[in-house]
Amino acid sequence: MSENLLEVRGLSAGYGQIEVLHSLDFHVADGEIVVILGANGAGKTTTMRSVSGMIQRSGDVLFDGNRIGSARPDAVLRVGISQVPQGRGTFTDLTVEDNLRAGAYSVKGSIAADIDRWYDVFPRLAERRDQRAGSLSGGEQQMLAIARAMMNRPKLLLCDEPSLGLAPIITQNLFKILGELRDEMGMALLVVEQNAGLSLQLCDRAYVLETGHIVASGTGDELLNDDTVKQAYLGGAG
Ligand code: ATP
């Protein structure tokens, strides 16, 4: 049995005949923030889809010691893994509040306190609770996508490129909030990102993914100071 919250061993996945991920090994411990860093097309989204059960995969995926490698997305959600998909994944025609309710569909009992909690964390959402999600700014939609995923009370939150399309200052604020959520709730986070600078500062550990292979791993600090990572992901800056 695994001691890690999420333990992935020999994960391979792809689309049709094309294998995109080639036998990945990685893990996320309880309360840990782990980043998978990679360029366009490296396989980051495919990794997230493999963990959340959205595509066929082979290999072992253990969560809380249970095998979920062949579980479908609704079963993965029920064991405590929520996903914030790339492109935010809100229901644009629903109001902010209805989006939050939709996120809690597998939660039994009252969710009123959860809604209040996420309005406290994201006051902008409280102000816009009756507005359609599609009318929110990019940063607000990203907050809503995170709050909606959190309505499921996950033990692990998967975030697919949360910085995509956001101004640097908004990304910085978002990463700060993600760090605070982990500190307050002991929840673990698996984030895939192209934005190496910020994500390596935020995380406990990171993996570097290139063409479906993990080519480096270490603490955020170790990778921030790694020459290859600096060249490839930090514009050579040191
Ligand atoms: P990006 O940052 O551009 O989202 P990524 O690292 O998330 O990139 P993936 O989206 O996982 O990369 O894509 C990895 C490879 O899989 C790419 O070559 C891509 O063309 C291919 N791919 C992704 N989605 C599909 C799909 N639905 N059908 C076929 N091939 C796909």
Tab-separated table of N, CA, C and O and ligand atoms in Angstrom, residues 14-16 18 20-21 38-47 49 86 160-161 164 192 194 209, ligand 1:
chain	number	residue	atom	x	y	z
A	14	GLY	N	-2.740	7.846	-24.094
A	14	GLY	CA	-2.670	8.549	-25.365
A	14	GLY	C	-4.035	8.612	-26.000
A	14	GLY	O	-5.063	8.467	-25.323
A	15	TYR	N	-4.028	8.829	-27.287
A	15	TYR	CA	-5.282	8.983	-28.018
A	15	TYR	C	-5.246	8.017	-29.199
A	15	TYR	O	-4.333	8.116	-30.036
A	16	GLY	N	-6.176	7.088	-29.247
A	16	GLY	CA	-6.170	6.088	-30.312
A	16	GLY	C	-4.871	5.295	-30.263
A	16	GLY	O	-4.473	4.802	-29.218
A	18	ILE	N	-1.941	6.494	-30.725
A	18	ILE	CA	-0.767	7.327	-30.399
A	18	ILE	C	-0.558	7.429	-28.895
A	18	ILE	O	-1.424	7.937	-28.169
A	20	VAL	N	0.990	9.116	-25.789
A	20	VAL	CA	1.480	10.469	-25.476
A	20	VAL	C	2.306	10.456	-24.186
A	20	VAL	O	3.315	11.145	-24.062
A	21	LEU	N	1.882	9.670	-23.209
A	21	LEU	CA	2.620	9.550	-21.944
A	21	LEU	C	3.296	8.195	-21.912
A	21	LEU	O	2.655	7.172	-22.168
A	38	GLY	N	5.915	21.816	-18.086
A	38	GLY	CA	6.200	21.312	-19.430
A	38	GLY	C	5.771	22.313	-20.471
A	38	GLY	O	4.879	23.128	-20.247
A	39	ALA	N	6.403	22.229	-21.636
A	39	ALA	CA	6.082	23.134	-22.740
A	39	ALA	C	4.787	22.677	-23.407
A	39	ALA	O	4.222	21.642	-23.054
A	40	ASN	N	4.343	23.456	-24.391
A	40	ASN	CA	3.187	23.093	-25.221
A	40	ASN	C	3.322	21.688	-25.756
A	40	ASN	O	4.349	21.346	-26.336
A	41	GLY	N	2.296	20.883	-25.566
A	41	GLY	CA	2.302	19.555	-26.182
A	41	GLY	C	3.107	18.503	-25.436
A	41	GLY	O	3.223	17.365	-25.895
A	42	ALA	N	3.671	18.846	-24.281
A	42	ALA	CA	4.501	17.883	-23.533
A	42	ALA	C	3.678	16.713	-22.997
A	42	ALA	O	4.194	15.633	-22.750
A	43	GLY	N	2.375	16.972	-22.769
A	43	GLY	CA	1.507	15.913	-22.239
A	43	GLY	C	0.908	16.256	-20.883
A	43	GLY	O	0.382	15.388	-20.179
A	44	LYS	N	0.931	17.540	-20.533
A	44	LYS	CA	0.439	17.948	-19.198
A	44	LYS	C	-1.065	17.685	-19.063
A	44	LYS	O	-1.517	17.099	-18.075
A	45	THR	N	-1.829	18.160	-20.037
A	45	THR	CA	-3.287	17.960	-19.966
A	45	THR	C	-3.614	16.464	-20.009
A	45	THR	O	-4.507	15.990	-19.290
A	46	THR	N	-2.875	15.724	-20.808
A	46	THR	CA	-3.107	14.282	-20.893
A	46	THR	C	-2.844	13.621	-19.525
A	46	THR	O	-3.568	12.701	-19.121
A	47	THR	N	-1.852	14.114	-18.812
A	47	THR	CA	-1.569	13.582	-17.472
A	47	THR	C	-2.760	13.831	-16.555
A	47	THR	O	-3.211	12.936	-15.823
A	49	ARG	N	-5.879	14.370	-17.420
A	49	ARG	CA	-7.020	13.555	-17.866
A	49	ARG	C	-6.848	12.108	-17.443
A	49	ARG	O	-7.832	11.416	-17.178
A	86	GLN	N	-8.371	22.822	-18.094
A	86	GLN	CA	-7.813	23.953	-18.833
A	86	GLN	C	-8.965	24.698	-19.493
A	86	GLN	O	-9.949	24.088	-19.899
A	160	ASP	N	-5.253	22.527	-14.149
A	160	ASP	CA	-4.594	22.493	-15.449
A	160	ASP	C	-4.315	23.920	-15.921
A	160	ASP	O	-5.231	24.634	-16.332
A	161	GLU	N	-3.084	24.310	-15.858
A	161	GLU	CA	-2.615	25.629	-16.296
A	161	GLU	C	-3.478	26.791	-15.804
A	161	GLU	O	-4.077	27.512	-16.612
A	164	LEU	N	-3.121	30.304	-17.450
A	164	LEU	CA	-3.358	30.516	-18.884
A	164	LEU	C	-4.282	31.711	-19.144
A	164	LEU	O	-5.401	31.758	-18.641
A	192	VAL	N	-0.484	21.556	-13.282
A	192	VAL	CA	0.383	21.521	-14.458
A	192	VAL	C	0.492	22.937	-15.005
A	192	VAL	O	-0.475	23.693	-14.995
A	194	GLN	N	2.937	25.880	-17.620
A	194	GLN	CA	4.071	26.303	-18.453
A	194	GLN	C	4.830	27.425	-17.754
A	194	GLN	O	5.971	27.698	-18.068
A	209	LEU	N	8.207	17.627	-17.496
A	209	LEU	CA	7.685	16.686	-18.484
A	209	LEU	C	8.092	17.139	-19.879
A	209	LEU	O	7.849	18.294	-20.257
B	1	ATP	P1	-0.656	22.502	-23.864
B	1	ATP	O1	0.152	23.302	-22.945
B	1	ATP	O2	-0.565	22.960	-25.288
B	1	ATP	O3	-2.060	22.250	-23.411
B	1	ATP	P2	0.049	19.855	-22.939
B	1	ATP	O4	1.409	19.684	-22.350
B	1	ATP	O5	-1.091	19.980	-22.023
B	1	ATP	O6	0.088	21.072	-23.947
B	1	ATP	P3	-1.408	17.727	-24.161
B	1	ATP	O7	-2.619	18.568	-24.395
B	1	ATP	O8	-1.441	16.706	-23.110
B	1	ATP	O9	-0.138	18.650	-23.926
B	1	ATP	O10	-1.027	17.064	-25.565
B	1	ATP	C1	0.027	16.121	-25.702
B	1	ATP	C2	-0.027	15.541	-27.119
B	1	ATP	O11	-1.258	14.852	-27.293
B	1	ATP	C3	0.039	16.588	-28.220
B	1	ATP	O12	0.851	16.071	-29.254
B	1	ATP	C4	-1.400	16.719	-28.672
B	1	ATP	O13	-1.457	17.049	-30.033
B	1	ATP	C5	-1.964	15.335	-28.417
B	1	ATP	N1	-3.398	15.391	-28.090
B	1	ATP	C6	-3.963	16.094	-27.082
B	1	ATP	N2	-5.293	15.911	-27.046
B	1	ATP	C7	-5.588	15.054	-28.049
B	1	ATP	C8	-6.790	14.466	-28.544
B	1	ATP	N3	-7.988	14.694	-27.969
B	1	ATP	N4	-6.697	13.630	-29.606
B	1	ATP	C9	-5.506	13.371	-30.185
B	1	ATP	N5	-4.333	13.882	-29.779
B	1	ATP	C10	-4.361	14.724	-28.732
